[in-house]
Amino acid sequence: MAIAVKISSGEMIDYTPSSDVAAGAVVLQGDLIGIALQAIPANTKGALAVQGVFDIAKATGTGTAVTAGALVYWDATNGVATTSSASGANKQIGKAVAAASTTDTTVRVRLSQ
């Protein structure tokens, strides 16, 4: 009897939302973060990317710069990427693959969880 059976390469996972999800939305499921590549209607199975490199919205202003290689977290309350874990309230989304200044509205992140 097999102990494990490969289901997929792991780049995408199935997801059935209870409400509509827009293309490009960051979806948090516990500590797992995925990104909807296409819109997913409510109660319809779709897919979330859990691997890859994405430009993700970030706040601007003092203290929002991100250095390449920095850990990046998802601030679900404000809907932006940040370098602050907020004592565990924000979930790790990956690492920045390019620096983002305080005036940049996105940060390029390699998903890794």
Coordinates of C-alpha atoms in Angstrom, one line a residue:
M1 CA 0.0 0.0 0.0
A2 CA 1.3 3.4 -0.9
I3 CA 2.1 5.8 1.9
A4 CA 1.9 8.8 -0.3
V5 CA 0.4 9.5 -3.8
K6 CA 1.4 12.5 -5.9
I7 CA -1.6 14.6 -6.8
S8 CA 0.0 17.5 -8.6
S9 CA 3.2 19.5 -9.1
G10 CA 2.1 21.8 -6.3
E11 CA 2.1 25.1 -8.3
M12 CA -1.7 25.4 -8.0
I13 CA -4.3 24.2 -5.5
D14 CA -8.0 23.8 -5.7
Y15 CA -10.1 26.4 -4.0
T16 CA -13.9 26.8 -3.7
P17 CA -14.7 30.2 -2.2
S18 CA -17.9 31.1 -0.4
S19 CA -18.0 34.5 -2.1
D20 CA -16.6 35.8 -5.5
V21 CA -12.8 36.1 -5.7
A22 CA -11.3 38.6 -8.2
A23 CA -8.4 37.7 -10.5
G24 CA -5.2 38.7 -8.7
A25 CA -6.7 38.5 -5.2
V26 CA -4.5 37.2 -2.4
V27 CA -6.4 34.5 -0.6
L28 CA -5.4 33.5 3.0
Q29 CA -6.4 30.0 4.3
G30 CA -4.9 29.6 7.7
D31 CA -1.1 30.0 7.1
L32 CA -1.4 29.1 3.4
I33 CA -1.5 32.0 0.9
G34 CA -2.5 31.7 -2.7
I35 CA -3.2 34.0 -5.6
A36 CA -6.2 33.7 -7.9
L37 CA -5.0 33.9 -11.5
Q38 CA -8.6 34.1 -12.7
A39 CA -11.8 35.2 -11.2
I40 CA -13.5 32.4 -9.2
P41 CA -17.3 32.7 -8.7
A42 CA -18.7 31.9 -5.3
N43 CA -19.2 28.2 -4.6
T44 CA -17.3 27.2 -7.8
K45 CA -14.1 25.3 -7.7
G46 CA -11.2 27.3 -9.0
A47 CA -7.4 27.4 -8.5
L48 CA -4.9 29.4 -6.5
A49 CA -1.2 29.7 -7.4
V50 CA 0.9 28.9 -4.4
Q51 CA 4.3 29.1 -6.3
G52 CA 5.7 31.7 -8.6
V53 CA 6.8 35.3 -8.6
F54 CA 4.2 38.0 -8.3
D55 CA 4.0 41.8 -8.0
I56 CA 2.0 42.3 -4.9
A57 CA 0.4 45.5 -3.6
K58 CA 2.3 47.2 -0.8
A59 CA 1.8 50.4 1.2
T60 CA 3.8 53.5 0.5
G61 CA 5.3 56.0 2.8
T62 CA 7.8 56.0 5.7
G63 CA 8.9 52.5 6.8
T64 CA 7.5 50.7 3.7
A65 CA 10.7 50.1 1.8
V66 CA 11.5 46.4 1.1
T67 CA 15.0 45.1 0.5
A68 CA 15.7 42.2 -1.9
G69 CA 15.7 38.9 0.0
A70 CA 13.5 40.3 2.8
L71 CA 10.8 38.1 4.2
V72 CA 7.4 39.4 3.1
Y73 CA 4.1 39.0 5.0
W74 CA 0.5 39.5 4.0
D75 CA -1.4 42.1 6.0
A76 CA -5.0 40.9 5.4
T77 CA -6.5 43.8 7.3
N78 CA -5.0 46.4 5.0
G79 CA -4.7 44.2 1.9
V80 CA -1.0 44.8 1.4
A81 CA 2.4 43.1 1.6
T82 CA 4.7 44.2 4.4
T83 CA 7.9 43.2 6.1
S84 CA 6.2 43.1 9.5
S85 CA 4.9 39.9 10.9
A86 CA 2.9 41.9 13.4
S87 CA 3.7 39.3 16.0
G88 CA 2.2 36.5 13.9
A89 CA -1.0 38.4 12.8
N90 CA 0.5 38.8 9.3
K91 CA 1.2 35.5 7.4
Q92 CA 4.5 34.9 5.5
I93 CA 3.9 35.0 1.8
G94 CA 7.5 34.7 0.6
K95 CA 10.7 36.6 -0.1
A96 CA 11.2 39.8 -2.0
V97 CA 13.2 39.2 -5.2
A98 CA 13.7 42.9 -5.9
A99 CA 13.9 45.9 -3.7
A100 CA 10.9 48.2 -3.5
S101 CA 11.2 51.8 -2.4
T102 CA 8.8 53.8 -0.1
T103 CA 7.1 55.2 -3.2
D104 CA 6.6 51.8 -5.0
T105 CA 3.1 50.5 -4.8
T106 CA 4.1 46.9 -5.4
V107 CA 6.8 44.5 -4.3
R108 CA 8.0 41.5 -6.4
V109 CA 7.7 38.4 -4.3
R110 CA 8.6 34.8 -4.8
L111 CA 5.9 32.8 -3.0
S112 CA 7.3 30.4 -0.4
Q113 CA 5.5 29.1 2.6

